[in-house]
XYZ file of C-alpha atoms in Angstrom:
294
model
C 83.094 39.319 204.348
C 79.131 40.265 203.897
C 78.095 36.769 205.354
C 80.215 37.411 208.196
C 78.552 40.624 208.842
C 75.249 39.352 207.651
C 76.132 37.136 210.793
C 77.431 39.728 213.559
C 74.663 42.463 212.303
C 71.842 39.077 213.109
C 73.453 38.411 216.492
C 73.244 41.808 217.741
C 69.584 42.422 216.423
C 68.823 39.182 218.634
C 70.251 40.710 221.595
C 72.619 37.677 222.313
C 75.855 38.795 221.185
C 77.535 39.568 224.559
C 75.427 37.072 226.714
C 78.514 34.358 227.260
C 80.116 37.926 227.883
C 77.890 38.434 231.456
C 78.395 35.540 232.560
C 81.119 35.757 235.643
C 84.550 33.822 235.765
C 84.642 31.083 238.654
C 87.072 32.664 241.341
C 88.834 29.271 240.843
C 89.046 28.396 236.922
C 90.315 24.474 237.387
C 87.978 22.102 235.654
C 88.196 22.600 231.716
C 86.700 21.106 228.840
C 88.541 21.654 225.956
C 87.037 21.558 222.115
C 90.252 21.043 219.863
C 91.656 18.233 217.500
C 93.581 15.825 219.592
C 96.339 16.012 216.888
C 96.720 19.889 216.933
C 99.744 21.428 217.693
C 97.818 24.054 219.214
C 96.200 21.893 221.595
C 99.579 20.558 222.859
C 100.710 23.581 223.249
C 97.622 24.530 225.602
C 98.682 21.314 227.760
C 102.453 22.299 228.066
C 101.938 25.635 229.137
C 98.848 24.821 231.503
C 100.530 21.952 233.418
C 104.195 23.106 233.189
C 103.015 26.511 235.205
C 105.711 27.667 237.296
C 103.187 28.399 240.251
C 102.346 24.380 240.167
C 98.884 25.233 240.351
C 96.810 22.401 239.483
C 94.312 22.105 236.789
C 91.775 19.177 235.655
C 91.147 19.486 231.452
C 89.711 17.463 229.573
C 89.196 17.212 225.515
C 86.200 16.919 223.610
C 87.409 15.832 220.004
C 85.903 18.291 217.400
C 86.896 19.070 213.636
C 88.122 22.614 213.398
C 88.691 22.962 209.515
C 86.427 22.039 206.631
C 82.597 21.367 206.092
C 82.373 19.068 209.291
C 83.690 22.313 211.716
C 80.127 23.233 212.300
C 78.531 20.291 213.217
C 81.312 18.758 215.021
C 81.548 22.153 217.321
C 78.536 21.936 218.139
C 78.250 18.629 219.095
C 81.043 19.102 221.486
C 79.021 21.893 223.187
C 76.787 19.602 223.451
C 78.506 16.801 225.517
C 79.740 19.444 227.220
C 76.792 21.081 228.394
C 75.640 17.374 229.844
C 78.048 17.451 231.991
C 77.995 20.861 232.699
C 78.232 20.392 236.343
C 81.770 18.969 236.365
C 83.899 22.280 234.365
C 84.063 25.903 235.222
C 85.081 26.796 231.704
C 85.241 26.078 228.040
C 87.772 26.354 225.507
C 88.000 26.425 222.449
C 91.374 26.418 220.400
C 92.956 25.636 217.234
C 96.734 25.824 216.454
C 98.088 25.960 213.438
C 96.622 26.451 209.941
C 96.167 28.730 206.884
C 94.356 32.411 207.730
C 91.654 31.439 205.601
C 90.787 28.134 207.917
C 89.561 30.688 210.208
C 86.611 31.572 207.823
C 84.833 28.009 209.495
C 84.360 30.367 212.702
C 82.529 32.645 211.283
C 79.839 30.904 211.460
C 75.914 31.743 212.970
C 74.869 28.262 214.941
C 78.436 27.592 215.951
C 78.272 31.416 217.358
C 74.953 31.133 218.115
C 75.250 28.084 220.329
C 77.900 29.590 222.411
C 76.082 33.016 223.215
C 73.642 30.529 225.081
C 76.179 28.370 226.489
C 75.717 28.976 230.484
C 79.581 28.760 231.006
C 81.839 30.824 230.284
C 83.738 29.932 227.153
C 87.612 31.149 225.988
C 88.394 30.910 222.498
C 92.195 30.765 220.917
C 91.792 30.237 217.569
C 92.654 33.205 215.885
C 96.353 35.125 214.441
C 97.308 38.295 215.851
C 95.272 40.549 213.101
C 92.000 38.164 212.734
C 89.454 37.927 214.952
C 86.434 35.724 214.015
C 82.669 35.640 214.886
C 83.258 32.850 217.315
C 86.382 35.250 219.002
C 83.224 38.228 219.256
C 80.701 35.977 220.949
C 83.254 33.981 223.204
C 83.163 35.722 227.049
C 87.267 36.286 226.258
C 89.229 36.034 223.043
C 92.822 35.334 222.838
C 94.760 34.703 219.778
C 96.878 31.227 220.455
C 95.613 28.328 222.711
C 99.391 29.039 224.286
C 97.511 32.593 225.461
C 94.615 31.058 226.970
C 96.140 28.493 229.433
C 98.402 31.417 230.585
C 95.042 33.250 230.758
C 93.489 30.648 233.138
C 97.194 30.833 235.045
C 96.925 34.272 235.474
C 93.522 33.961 236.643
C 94.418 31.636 239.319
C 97.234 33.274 240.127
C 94.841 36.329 240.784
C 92.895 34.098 243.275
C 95.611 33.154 245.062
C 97.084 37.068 245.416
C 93.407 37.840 246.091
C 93.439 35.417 248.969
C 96.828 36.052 250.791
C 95.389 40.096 250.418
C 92.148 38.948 252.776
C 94.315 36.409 254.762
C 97.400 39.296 255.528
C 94.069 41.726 256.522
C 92.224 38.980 258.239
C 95.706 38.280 260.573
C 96.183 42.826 260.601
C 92.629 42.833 261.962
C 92.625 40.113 264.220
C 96.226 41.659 265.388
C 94.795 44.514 266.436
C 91.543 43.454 267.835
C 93.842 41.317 270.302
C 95.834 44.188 270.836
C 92.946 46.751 271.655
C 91.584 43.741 273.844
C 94.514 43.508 275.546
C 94.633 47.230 276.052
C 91.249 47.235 277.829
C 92.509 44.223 280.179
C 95.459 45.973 281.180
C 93.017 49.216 281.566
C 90.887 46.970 283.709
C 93.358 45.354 285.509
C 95.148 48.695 286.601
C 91.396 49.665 287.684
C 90.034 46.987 289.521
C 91.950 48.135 292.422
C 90.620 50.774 292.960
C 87.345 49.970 292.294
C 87.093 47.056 294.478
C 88.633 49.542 297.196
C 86.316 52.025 296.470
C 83.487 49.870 296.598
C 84.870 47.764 299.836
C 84.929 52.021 301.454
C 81.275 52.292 300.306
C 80.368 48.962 301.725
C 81.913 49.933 305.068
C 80.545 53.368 305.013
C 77.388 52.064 304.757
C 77.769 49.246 307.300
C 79.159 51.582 309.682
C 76.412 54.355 309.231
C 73.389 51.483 309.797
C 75.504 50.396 312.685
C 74.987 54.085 314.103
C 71.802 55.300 313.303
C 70.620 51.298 314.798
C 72.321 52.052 318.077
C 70.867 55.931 317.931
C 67.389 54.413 317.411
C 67.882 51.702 320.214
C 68.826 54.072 322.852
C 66.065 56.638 321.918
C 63.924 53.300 322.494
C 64.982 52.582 325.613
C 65.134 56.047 327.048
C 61.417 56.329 325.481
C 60.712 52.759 327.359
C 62.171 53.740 330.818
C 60.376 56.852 330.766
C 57.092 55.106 329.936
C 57.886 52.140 332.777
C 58.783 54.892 335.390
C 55.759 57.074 334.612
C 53.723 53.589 335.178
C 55.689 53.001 338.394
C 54.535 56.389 340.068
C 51.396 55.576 338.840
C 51.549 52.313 340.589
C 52.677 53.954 343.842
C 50.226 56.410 343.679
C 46.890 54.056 343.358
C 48.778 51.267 346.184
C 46.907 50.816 349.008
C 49.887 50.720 351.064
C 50.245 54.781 350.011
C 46.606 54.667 351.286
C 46.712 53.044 354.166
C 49.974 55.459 354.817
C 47.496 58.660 354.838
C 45.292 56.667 357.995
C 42.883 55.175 355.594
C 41.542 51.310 356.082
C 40.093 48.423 354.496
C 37.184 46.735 355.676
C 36.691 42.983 354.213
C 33.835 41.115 354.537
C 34.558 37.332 353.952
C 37.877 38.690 352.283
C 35.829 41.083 350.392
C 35.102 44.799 350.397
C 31.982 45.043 352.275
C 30.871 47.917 350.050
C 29.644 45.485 347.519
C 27.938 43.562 350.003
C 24.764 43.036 352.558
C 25.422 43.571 356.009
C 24.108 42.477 358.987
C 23.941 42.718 362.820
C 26.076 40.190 363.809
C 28.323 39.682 360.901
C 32.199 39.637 361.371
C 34.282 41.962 359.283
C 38.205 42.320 359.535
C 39.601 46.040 359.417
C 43.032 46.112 357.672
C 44.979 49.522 358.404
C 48.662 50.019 357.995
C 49.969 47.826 360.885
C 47.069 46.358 362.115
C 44.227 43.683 360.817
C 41.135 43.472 363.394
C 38.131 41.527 363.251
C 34.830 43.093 364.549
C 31.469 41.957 365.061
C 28.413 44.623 363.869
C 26.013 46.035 366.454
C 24.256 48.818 364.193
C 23.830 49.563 360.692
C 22.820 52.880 359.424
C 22.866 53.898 355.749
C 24.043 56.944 354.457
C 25.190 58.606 351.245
């Protein structure tokens, strides 16, 4: 009893007596390697109760041969970690368990490098080697003790059987959400569909509003336009009548052309014919006299 808490008092001083502890359970626990003898009754008992589940989950084990009584239990244990941890890759856990035996047998567990050796394995290892009242250093170290190898395949059954009960919880609130999201979709369809309506009405009324006030305010425009252009062109017509020489030649006035010219832009002579242009009238005249004035 002193070496064995010679033994846990070391472990804890190192700090590595609950390191296998931290390390977290796979969510799926399938792949084991099992440390037993191949002739224990325990280990048969492990198999029965692991494959014969009632759930029929399936599970992939498979043994590494140790000694688990006697001088050789150390060495042999260890060893199996050993080929274990080369092929570390292909388990999610490790068991060890023992079935069967005197009380005292149990003494080979407590043991510091077979302890030792799993507080730095880096999976996480089940033990099932001890009776109901004894609990070795190997059951302390171990990330979960049970007491019979029968105890620790219904462990890993429970623990898939957790998975699966974890999963159909996500699935049933994965299929509640997606429910609902389809229903408050569909909500907001119908919403939009009882609104469209209305605002494609609305929005045809603005349109034609609109259309209809340009259509006004273009003829408005156009007629101010054209009022403003028939104004201008009748102002320029009495302007026209005004300045034309018919108006002038209306008042008694005339036109004198010389060669189709005004002749008061040109030299005159005696002698030269101009042609006087009055209202009715165009005569042709031959000058006598010339006298200039103002």
């Amino acid at each position: 009893a002193r070496k064995r808490a010679l033994i846990i008092q070391q472990l804890y001083a190192e700090g590595v007596m609950d390191l296998n502890k931290e390390i977290d359970l796979p969510l799926l626990v399938q792949r084991i390697a099992v440390i037993s003898s191949p002739g224990a009754a325990g280990y048969t008992d492990f198999c029965n109760q692991l494959h014969g589940n009632a759930f029929g989950f399936v599970f992939y084990h498979r043994l590494f041969a140790a000694v688990m009584q006697g001088t050789e239990t150390e060495a042999s244990i260890i060893n199996a970690l050993e080929a274990v941890y080369e092929h570390k890759e292909l388990f999610d856990v490790v068991v060890i368990i023992r079935g069967g035996g005197a009380t005292s047998d149990l003494s080979w567990f407590d043991n510091y490098n077979i302890a030792y050796h799993c507080t730095q394995f880096p999976l996480p290892i089940l033990s099932g080697i001890g009776h109901d009242k004894d609990v070795s250093v190997v059951d302390m170290v171990a990330h979960t003790s049970l007491k019979t190898p029968t105890a620790v395949a219904q462990f890993l059954v429970d623990c898939m059987q957790q998975t699966e009960s974890n999963l159909h919880t996500v699935k049933e609130e994965i299929i509640n959400y997606t429910e609902q999201a389809l229903e408050s979709w569909q909500q907001r369809l119908q919403l939009v569909t009882l609104q469209l309506p209305n605002a494609v009405k609305r929005k045809v009324e603005q349109a034609y509003y609109t259309l209809t006030s340009s259509i006004q305010h273009l003829q408005h425009r156009s007629k101010q336009n054209l009022t403003q252009k028939a104004y201008t062109l009748d102002k320029h017509q009495q302007y026209v009548q005004l300045v034309s020489p018919i108006r002038i030649f209306e008042k008694g006035y005339t036109l004198t052309l010389k060669n189709g010219k005004p002749i008061h832009n040109q030299i005159l002579a005696k002698g030269d014919v101009v042609e006087t242009i009055s209202l009715q009238k165009r005569m042709k005249s031959t000058i006598i006299e010339i006298e200039n004035g103002k």
